[in-house]
Amino acid sequence: MRELQELTRKNIWALTPYSCARDEFKGRAASIFLDANENPYNTPLNRYPDPLQEELKAKLAAVKGVRPERIFLGNGSDEAIDLVYRVFCEPRQDNVVAISPTYGMYGVCADVNDVEYRSVKLRPDFSLDADALLAATDAHTKIIWLCSPNNPTGNAFERRQIERVLTEFGGIVVVDEAYSDFNDLRPFRADLDRFPNLIVLNTFSKLWASAAIRLGMAFASEEIIALFNKVKYPYNVNLLTQQQAMRMLDEIPRLNQWRATILNERRNLLPAIAELPVCTVVYPTDANFFLARMTDADGIYHYLVDRGIVVRNRSRVELCGNCLRITIGTPQENNALLGALRQYRP
Ligand code: PMP
């Protein structure tokens, strides 16, 4: 890995972050808070929340097996994605390399931050071409984006290929594991000691069933997390979200039940969709969704919408012609989808 200072934007490396009232006061004994211009009434919502979410991180650390100093929490993983650009990429000078197709926000945040986005096509079977990815980098490449399991293709990449990218690239490699709870592969957050250039993204929006509270996680070295903390908004995760996340962390047995049900449904639904005359290929998946190539994705998409069923039409995405991306729902929802598709007449 190149030196972290060399990878970081100069203005960010030199930045003196905003120091908020709750940063300055670290004691435990105080009961009268006259430091932050809050209204003294309407407890507890009158108070600014913990800017570094320490209680939540301590609890999360035990669940994820990552030390609190190596955890960043943000307003969805989308905040972490944007921060990666703001911390590392000099607008109009640096570039990033990503796979295609993949999650759209890597490209949107590149555009917002005026950073060149280079995309490298996956192979037709959606496997990762590590050589092509590395060949697309140059001296100005700061970031490689990998999403595994990948959205919208559903497959996780071979660990060996991802490790090659981590070893051979001198910049930062982001491995977005938003969907890693839906497979038994070893998560990359367990390998932070081996790869100082690794940032792993997780989210409360998928298995944790909490997309509404907007809570995303980044796991990385203490040094990288310290840079994120310097640049983020002071109170980027609100109190209600922190409290609700603490409650969800007590719900692991429920989570495990949801996972078992979703994986069981996935096992049943994929072959049933593959058998339909309107479906030509169902791609293997390691996530809570799958990609299906259809005879007429547009027609089927609108047919389903007319019946109150919404799937994601990915047919205009590279390599995904005529493909629908379908999330695994409840058994009832999946049956409704199958029933509707069985009745489809072109
Ligand atoms: N990464 C991937 C791969 C995703 O598919 C999504 C959401 N669809 C996100 C990140 C965003 O997650 P969050 O809700 O935490 O912002």
Short mmCIF file of C-alpha atoms and ligand atoms in Angstrom, two decimals:
data_model
loop_
_atom_site.label_atom_id
_atom_site.label_comp_id
_atom_site.label_asym_id
_atom_site.label_seq_id
_atom_site.Cartn_x
_atom_site.Cartn_y
_atom_site.Cartn_z
CA MET A 1 0.00 0.00 0.00
CA ARG A 2 1.18 3.52 -0.73
CA GLU A 3 1.55 5.77 2.33
CA LEU A 4 -1.86 6.81 3.68
CA GLN A 5 -0.78 10.45 3.61
CA GLU A 6 0.06 10.17 -0.09
CA LEU A 7 -3.39 8.66 -0.80
CA THR A 8 -5.28 11.31 1.18
CA ARG A 9 -6.25 14.72 -0.23
CA LYS A 10 -3.82 17.32 1.11
CA ASN A 11 -6.58 19.59 2.46
CA ILE A 12 -8.14 16.67 4.34
CA TRP A 13 -4.84 15.48 5.80
CA ALA A 14 -4.25 19.04 7.07
CA LEU A 15 -7.85 19.63 8.17
CA THR A 16 -8.63 20.76 11.70
CA PRO A 17 -12.06 19.24 12.26
CA TYR A 18 -14.98 21.06 13.89
CA SER A 19 -14.89 20.55 17.62
CA CYS A 20 -18.41 20.23 19.00
CA ALA A 21 -19.53 20.71 22.58
CA ARG A 22 -20.00 16.99 23.10
CA ASP A 23 -16.47 16.31 21.82
CA GLU A 24 -14.88 18.67 24.30
CA PHE A 25 -16.68 17.41 27.41
CA LYS A 26 -15.52 13.89 28.26
CA GLY A 27 -16.23 13.76 32.02
CA ARG A 28 -18.97 11.61 33.54
CA ALA A 29 -20.06 13.56 36.62
CA ALA A 30 -21.86 16.54 35.08
CA SER A 31 -25.64 16.80 35.22
CA ILE A 32 -26.14 20.40 34.12
CA PHE A 33 -25.41 20.96 30.45
CA LEU A 34 -25.14 24.60 29.50
CA ASP A 35 -22.53 24.10 26.80
CA ALA A 36 -24.41 23.46 23.57
CA ASN A 37 -27.22 26.05 23.39
CA GLU A 38 -29.85 23.32 23.65
CA ASN A 39 -33.36 23.84 25.05
CA PRO A 40 -33.35 22.30 28.57
CA TYR A 41 -36.85 20.81 28.04
CA ASN A 42 -38.06 17.76 26.06
CA THR A 43 -35.48 15.26 27.33
CA PRO A 44 -33.85 13.26 25.75
CA LEU A 45 -34.47 14.64 22.26
CA ASN A 46 -33.33 18.13 23.33
CA ARG A 47 -29.70 16.93 23.50
CA TYR A 48 -27.24 16.50 20.66
CA PRO A 49 -26.41 12.80 20.24
CA ASP A 50 -22.98 11.25 20.84
CA PRO A 51 -20.97 12.34 17.77
CA LEU A 52 -18.91 9.12 17.77
CA GLN A 53 -21.77 6.78 18.81
CA GLU A 54 -19.54 5.06 21.37
CA GLU A 55 -22.17 2.97 23.15
CA LEU A 56 -23.53 1.66 19.86
CA LYS A 57 -20.06 0.93 18.48
CA ALA A 58 -19.12 -1.02 21.63
CA LYS A 59 -22.17 -3.24 21.15
CA LEU A 60 -21.64 -3.56 17.42
CA ALA A 61 -17.96 -4.42 17.92
CA ALA A 62 -18.93 -7.58 19.79
CA VAL A 63 -21.41 -8.66 17.10
CA LYS A 64 -19.16 -7.89 14.13
CA GLY A 65 -15.84 -8.93 15.71
CA VAL A 66 -14.24 -5.56 14.86
CA ARG A 67 -12.72 -3.17 17.42
CA PRO A 68 -14.72 0.09 17.96
CA GLU A 69 -11.81 2.25 16.71
CA ARG A 70 -12.10 0.47 13.39
CA ILE A 71 -15.81 1.25 12.93
CA PHE A 72 -17.36 4.28 11.22
CA LEU A 73 -21.14 4.74 11.38
CA GLY A 74 -22.99 6.89 8.90
CA ASN A 75 -26.34 7.90 7.42
CA GLY A 76 -26.57 4.67 5.41
CA SER A 77 -23.53 3.13 3.70
CA ASP A 78 -24.20 5.80 1.11
CA GLU A 79 -22.60 8.33 3.48
CA ALA A 80 -19.46 6.19 3.70
CA ILE A 81 -19.36 5.87 -0.10
CA ASP A 82 -19.43 9.66 -0.47
CA LEU A 83 -16.82 10.11 2.29
CA VAL A 84 -14.40 7.81 0.47
CA TYR A 85 -14.39 10.32 -2.40
CA ARG A 86 -14.17 13.37 -0.17
CA VAL A 87 -11.27 11.95 1.85
CA PHE A 88 -9.14 10.42 -0.90
CA CYS A 89 -9.99 11.81 -4.35
CA GLU A 90 -8.77 15.13 -5.68
CA PRO A 91 -11.53 16.39 -8.05
CA ARG A 92 -10.53 16.49 -11.75
CA GLN A 93 -7.21 14.84 -10.95
CA ASP A 94 -7.68 11.42 -9.35
CA ASN A 95 -9.73 8.52 -10.65
CA VAL A 96 -11.42 5.39 -9.32
CA VAL A 97 -11.92 1.97 -10.90
CA ALA A 98 -15.06 -0.11 -10.49
CA ILE A 99 -16.71 -3.16 -12.00
CA SER A 100 -19.71 -3.01 -14.30
CA PRO A 101 -22.50 -3.67 -13.67
CA THR A 102 -22.51 -2.76 -9.99
CA TYR A 103 -24.25 -0.59 -7.37
CA GLY A 104 -25.02 2.79 -8.90
CA MET A 105 -24.00 5.08 -6.04
CA TYR A 106 -20.25 4.57 -6.62
CA GLY A 107 -20.68 6.23 -10.01
CA VAL A 108 -23.13 8.92 -8.84
CA CYS A 109 -20.83 9.97 -5.98
CA ALA A 110 -17.90 10.08 -8.44
CA ASP A 111 -19.92 12.50 -10.59
CA VAL A 112 -20.96 14.62 -7.60
CA ASN A 113 -17.33 14.87 -6.49
CA ASP A 114 -16.08 15.45 -10.04
CA VAL A 115 -13.84 12.38 -10.00
CA GLU A 116 -13.21 10.21 -13.08
CA TYR A 117 -15.01 6.84 -12.82
CA ARG A 118 -13.50 3.99 -14.85
CA SER A 119 -15.63 0.90 -15.20
CA VAL A 120 -14.38 -2.54 -16.15
CA LYS A 121 -16.89 -5.07 -17.43
CA LEU A 122 -17.40 -8.30 -15.53
CA ARG A 123 -17.09 -11.49 -17.60
CA PRO A 124 -20.35 -12.66 -19.24
CA ASP A 125 -20.85 -15.12 -16.34
CA PHE A 126 -20.46 -12.08 -13.99
CA SER A 127 -17.14 -13.33 -12.58
CA LEU A 128 -14.41 -10.83 -11.70
CA ASP A 129 -11.53 -10.21 -14.09
CA ALA A 130 -8.88 -9.04 -11.57
CA ASP A 131 -6.27 -8.55 -14.32
CA ALA A 132 -8.54 -6.22 -16.28
CA LEU A 133 -9.39 -4.30 -13.12
CA LEU A 134 -5.73 -3.80 -12.19
CA ALA A 135 -4.85 -2.91 -15.79
CA ALA A 136 -7.37 -0.04 -15.67
CA THR A 137 -5.53 1.65 -12.78
CA ASP A 138 -2.78 4.26 -13.12
CA ALA A 139 -0.76 6.55 -10.85
CA HIS A 140 -3.90 8.68 -10.20
CA THR A 141 -6.17 5.78 -9.20
CA LYS A 142 -7.02 6.13 -5.53
CA ILE A 143 -9.88 3.65 -5.12
CA ILE A 144 -11.05 0.30 -6.48
CA TRP A 145 -14.74 -0.43 -5.77
CA LEU A 146 -15.78 -4.06 -5.35
CA CYS A 147 -19.27 -5.10 -4.37
CA SER A 148 -19.51 -8.73 -3.23
CA PRO A 149 -22.12 -10.18 -3.40
CA ASN A 150 -22.53 -7.80 -6.29
CA ASN A 151 -25.66 -5.76 -6.91
CA PRO A 152 -27.42 -6.39 -9.36
CA THR A 153 -25.80 -9.71 -10.35
CA GLY A 154 -26.14 -11.37 -6.91
CA ASN A 155 -22.90 -13.37 -7.01
CA ALA A 156 -20.00 -13.10 -4.56
CA PHE A 157 -16.58 -13.00 -6.19
CA GLU A 158 -13.86 -15.56 -5.53
CA ARG A 159 -11.96 -14.57 -2.40
CA ARG A 160 -8.65 -15.28 -4.16
CA GLN A 161 -9.45 -12.69 -6.84
CA ILE A 162 -10.40 -10.02 -4.30
CA GLU A 163 -7.24 -10.74 -2.29
CA ARG A 164 -5.17 -10.32 -5.46
CA VAL A 165 -6.66 -6.88 -5.98
CA LEU A 166 -5.98 -5.98 -2.32
CA THR A 167 -2.38 -7.16 -2.56
CA GLU A 168 -1.44 -5.82 -5.98
CA PHE A 169 -3.15 -2.42 -5.87
CA GLY A 170 -1.34 0.32 -3.92
CA GLY A 171 -4.47 2.40 -3.25
CA ILE A 172 -7.66 1.83 -1.26
CA VAL A 173 -9.91 -1.14 -2.03
CA VAL A 174 -13.52 -0.89 -0.88
CA VAL A 175 -15.33 -4.21 -0.51
CA ASP A 176 -19.06 -3.50 -0.16
CA GLU A 177 -20.51 -6.46 1.72
CA ALA A 178 -24.04 -5.10 2.14
CA TYR A 179 -25.34 -8.59 1.33
CA SER A 180 -22.72 -10.75 3.10
CA ASP A 181 -25.23 -11.86 5.76
CA PHE A 182 -26.97 -14.00 3.13
CA ASN A 183 -24.08 -16.43 2.58
CA ASP A 184 -21.59 -18.42 4.64
CA LEU A 185 -18.43 -16.97 3.10
CA ARG A 186 -15.79 -15.48 5.39
CA PRO A 187 -16.50 -11.75 5.61
CA PHE A 188 -13.66 -9.40 4.65
CA ARG A 189 -14.05 -7.36 7.85
CA ALA A 190 -12.27 -10.32 9.55
CA ASP A 191 -9.14 -9.53 7.51
CA LEU A 192 -8.45 -5.89 8.37
CA ASP A 193 -5.14 -6.87 10.02
CA ARG A 194 -3.87 -8.39 6.77
CA PHE A 195 -4.95 -5.55 4.46
CA PRO A 196 -4.25 -1.97 5.62
CA ASN A 197 -5.76 -0.64 2.36
CA LEU A 198 -9.14 -2.38 2.92
CA ILE A 199 -12.44 -0.64 3.66
CA VAL A 200 -15.43 -2.96 4.18
CA LEU A 201 -19.02 -1.67 4.02
CA ASN A 202 -21.95 -3.24 5.87
CA THR A 203 -25.46 -1.90 6.41
CA PHE A 204 -28.51 -2.15 8.67
CA SER A 205 -30.70 -1.95 5.55
CA LYS A 206 -30.67 -5.60 4.44
CA LEU A 207 -30.69 -8.56 6.86
CA TRP A 208 -31.00 -6.15 9.79
CA ALA A 209 -34.36 -5.06 8.37
CA SER A 210 -33.80 -1.39 9.23
CA ALA A 211 -33.46 0.50 5.95
CA ALA A 212 -35.69 3.25 7.37
CA ILE A 213 -33.30 4.24 10.18
CA ARG A 214 -30.42 4.89 7.71
CA LEU A 215 -27.42 3.29 9.37
CA GLY A 216 -24.39 2.09 7.46
CA MET A 217 -21.00 0.88 8.66
CA ALA A 218 -17.47 1.10 7.35
CA PHE A 219 -14.73 -1.07 8.84
CA ALA A 220 -11.11 -0.11 8.23
CA SER A 221 -7.79 0.64 9.94
CA GLU A 222 -7.88 3.11 12.86
CA GLU A 223 -6.04 5.62 10.64
CA ILE A 224 -8.65 5.48 7.85
CA ILE A 225 -11.55 5.65 10.34
CA ALA A 226 -9.92 8.70 11.97
CA LEU A 227 -9.94 10.43 8.55
CA PHE A 228 -13.65 9.62 8.09
CA ASN A 229 -14.40 11.00 11.56
CA LYS A 230 -12.58 14.21 10.75
CA VAL A 231 -14.64 14.86 7.60
CA LYS A 232 -18.13 13.63 8.58
CA TYR A 233 -20.85 15.98 9.86
CA PRO A 234 -20.46 16.29 13.65
CA TYR A 235 -23.78 14.58 14.54
CA ASN A 236 -24.22 12.41 11.47
CA VAL A 237 -26.19 9.62 13.20
CA ASN A 238 -29.24 10.87 15.09
CA LEU A 239 -30.30 9.66 18.55
CA LEU A 240 -33.42 7.79 17.38
CA THR A 241 -31.31 5.80 14.94
CA GLN A 242 -28.68 5.02 17.57
CA GLN A 243 -31.37 3.86 20.02
CA GLN A 244 -33.18 1.73 17.46
CA ALA A 245 -29.91 0.13 16.32
CA MET A 246 -29.14 -0.76 19.97
CA ARG A 247 -32.53 -2.47 20.15
CA MET A 248 -31.89 -4.41 16.93
CA LEU A 249 -28.57 -5.63 18.33
CA ASP A 250 -30.61 -7.43 21.00
CA GLU A 251 -32.64 -9.17 18.30
CA ILE A 252 -30.04 -11.59 16.93
CA PRO A 253 -32.30 -14.67 17.33
CA ARG A 254 -35.03 -12.95 15.28
CA LEU A 255 -32.45 -12.00 12.68
CA ASN A 256 -31.30 -15.60 12.42
CA GLN A 257 -34.88 -16.70 11.89
CA TRP A 258 -35.36 -14.15 9.13
CA ARG A 259 -32.17 -15.31 7.48
CA ALA A 260 -33.25 -18.98 7.62
CA THR A 261 -36.67 -18.15 6.14
CA ILE A 262 -35.24 -15.95 3.39
CA LEU A 263 -32.59 -18.54 2.44
CA ASN A 264 -35.21 -21.28 2.39
CA GLU A 265 -37.44 -19.17 0.14
CA ARG A 266 -34.44 -18.45 -2.10
CA ARG A 267 -33.78 -22.19 -2.42
CA ASN A 268 -37.38 -22.79 -3.53
CA LEU A 269 -38.03 -19.69 -5.61
CA LEU A 270 -35.00 -19.81 -7.93
CA PRO A 271 -35.76 -23.20 -9.53
CA ALA A 272 -39.47 -22.34 -9.73
CA ILE A 273 -38.69 -19.12 -11.65
CA ALA A 274 -36.16 -20.96 -13.84
CA GLU A 275 -38.90 -23.40 -14.94
CA LEU A 276 -41.23 -20.68 -16.22
CA PRO A 277 -41.53 -20.36 -20.00
CA VAL A 278 -40.95 -16.57 -19.64
CA CYS A 279 -37.54 -17.09 -17.99
CA THR A 280 -34.42 -18.04 -19.91
CA VAL A 281 -31.75 -17.95 -17.14
CA VAL A 282 -31.73 -17.57 -13.36
CA TYR A 283 -28.27 -16.55 -12.19
CA PRO A 284 -26.82 -18.08 -9.02
CA THR A 285 -26.95 -15.76 -6.04
CA ASP A 286 -25.26 -15.22 -2.66
CA ALA A 287 -27.63 -12.40 -1.70
CA ASN A 288 -31.32 -11.84 -0.80
CA PHE A 289 -32.13 -11.16 -4.45
CA PHE A 290 -31.41 -12.73 -7.80
CA LEU A 291 -31.14 -11.74 -11.41
CA ALA A 292 -33.39 -13.51 -13.94
CA ARG A 293 -33.11 -13.18 -17.71
CA MET A 294 -36.57 -13.12 -19.25
CA THR A 295 -38.06 -13.38 -22.70
CA ASP A 296 -39.42 -9.81 -22.42
CA ALA A 297 -38.30 -7.98 -19.27
CA ASP A 298 -40.12 -4.71 -20.09
CA GLY A 299 -43.43 -6.42 -20.81
CA ILE A 300 -43.23 -8.62 -17.72
CA TYR A 301 -42.18 -5.70 -15.53
CA HIS A 302 -45.26 -3.68 -16.50
CA TYR A 303 -47.52 -6.73 -16.27
CA LEU A 304 -46.34 -7.27 -12.67
CA VAL A 305 -46.74 -3.59 -11.78
CA ASP A 306 -50.37 -3.78 -13.01
CA ARG A 307 -50.85 -6.57 -10.45
CA GLY A 308 -49.27 -4.55 -7.63
CA ILE A 309 -45.92 -6.38 -7.70
CA VAL A 310 -42.77 -4.30 -8.16
CA VAL A 311 -39.45 -5.85 -9.17
CA ARG A 312 -36.40 -4.01 -10.51
CA ASN A 313 -36.10 -3.79 -14.27
CA ARG A 314 -32.35 -3.96 -14.97
CA SER A 315 -32.70 -4.61 -18.69
CA ARG A 316 -30.90 -1.42 -19.70
CA VAL A 317 -27.86 -2.17 -17.52
CA GLU A 318 -24.63 -3.44 -19.10
CA LEU A 319 -24.61 -7.27 -19.50
CA CYS A 320 -28.16 -7.40 -18.09
CA GLY A 321 -30.31 -7.19 -21.24
CA ASN A 322 -33.83 -8.51 -20.52
CA CYS A 323 -32.98 -9.01 -16.85
CA LEU A 324 -35.18 -8.43 -13.83
CA ARG A 325 -33.71 -8.20 -10.33
CA ILE A 326 -36.03 -9.85 -7.86
CA THR A 327 -35.83 -9.53 -4.05
CA ILE A 328 -36.78 -12.55 -1.94
CA GLY A 329 -39.93 -11.58 -0.04
CA THR A 330 -42.14 -13.42 2.44
CA PRO A 331 -43.45 -16.87 1.39
CA GLN A 332 -46.81 -15.23 0.57
CA GLU A 333 -45.20 -12.52 -1.54
CA ASN A 334 -43.05 -15.01 -3.42
CA ASN A 335 -46.10 -17.18 -4.12
CA ALA A 336 -48.00 -14.16 -5.42
CA LEU A 337 -45.08 -13.39 -7.76
CA LEU A 338 -44.93 -16.98 -9.03
CA GLY A 339 -48.70 -17.14 -9.48
CA ALA A 340 -48.70 -13.93 -11.51
CA LEU A 341 -45.76 -15.04 -13.67
CA ARG A 342 -47.44 -18.39 -14.36
CA GLN A 343 -50.45 -16.54 -15.73
CA TYR A 344 -48.43 -14.19 -17.96
CA ARG A 345 -49.30 -14.36 -21.64
CA PRO A 346 -47.10 -12.38 -24.04
N1 PMP B 1 -24.33 -1.05 -1.12
C1 PMP B 1 -25.06 -1.86 -1.89
C2 PMP B 1 -24.37 -2.90 -2.68
C3 PMP B 1 -26.43 -1.69 -1.99
O1 PMP B 1 -27.14 -2.48 -2.79
C4 PMP B 1 -27.07 -0.68 -1.22
C5 PMP B 1 -28.55 -0.41 -1.26
N2 PMP B 1 -29.29 -0.90 -2.23
C6 PMP B 1 -26.27 0.12 -0.44
C7 PMP B 1 -24.91 -0.09 -0.39
C8 PMP B 1 -26.84 1.27 0.34
O2 PMP B 1 -27.10 0.88 1.61
P1 PMP B 1 -27.60 1.91 2.71
O3 PMP B 1 -29.07 1.69 2.83
O4 PMP B 1 -26.84 1.47 3.93
O5 PMP B 1 -27.23 3.30 2.29
#
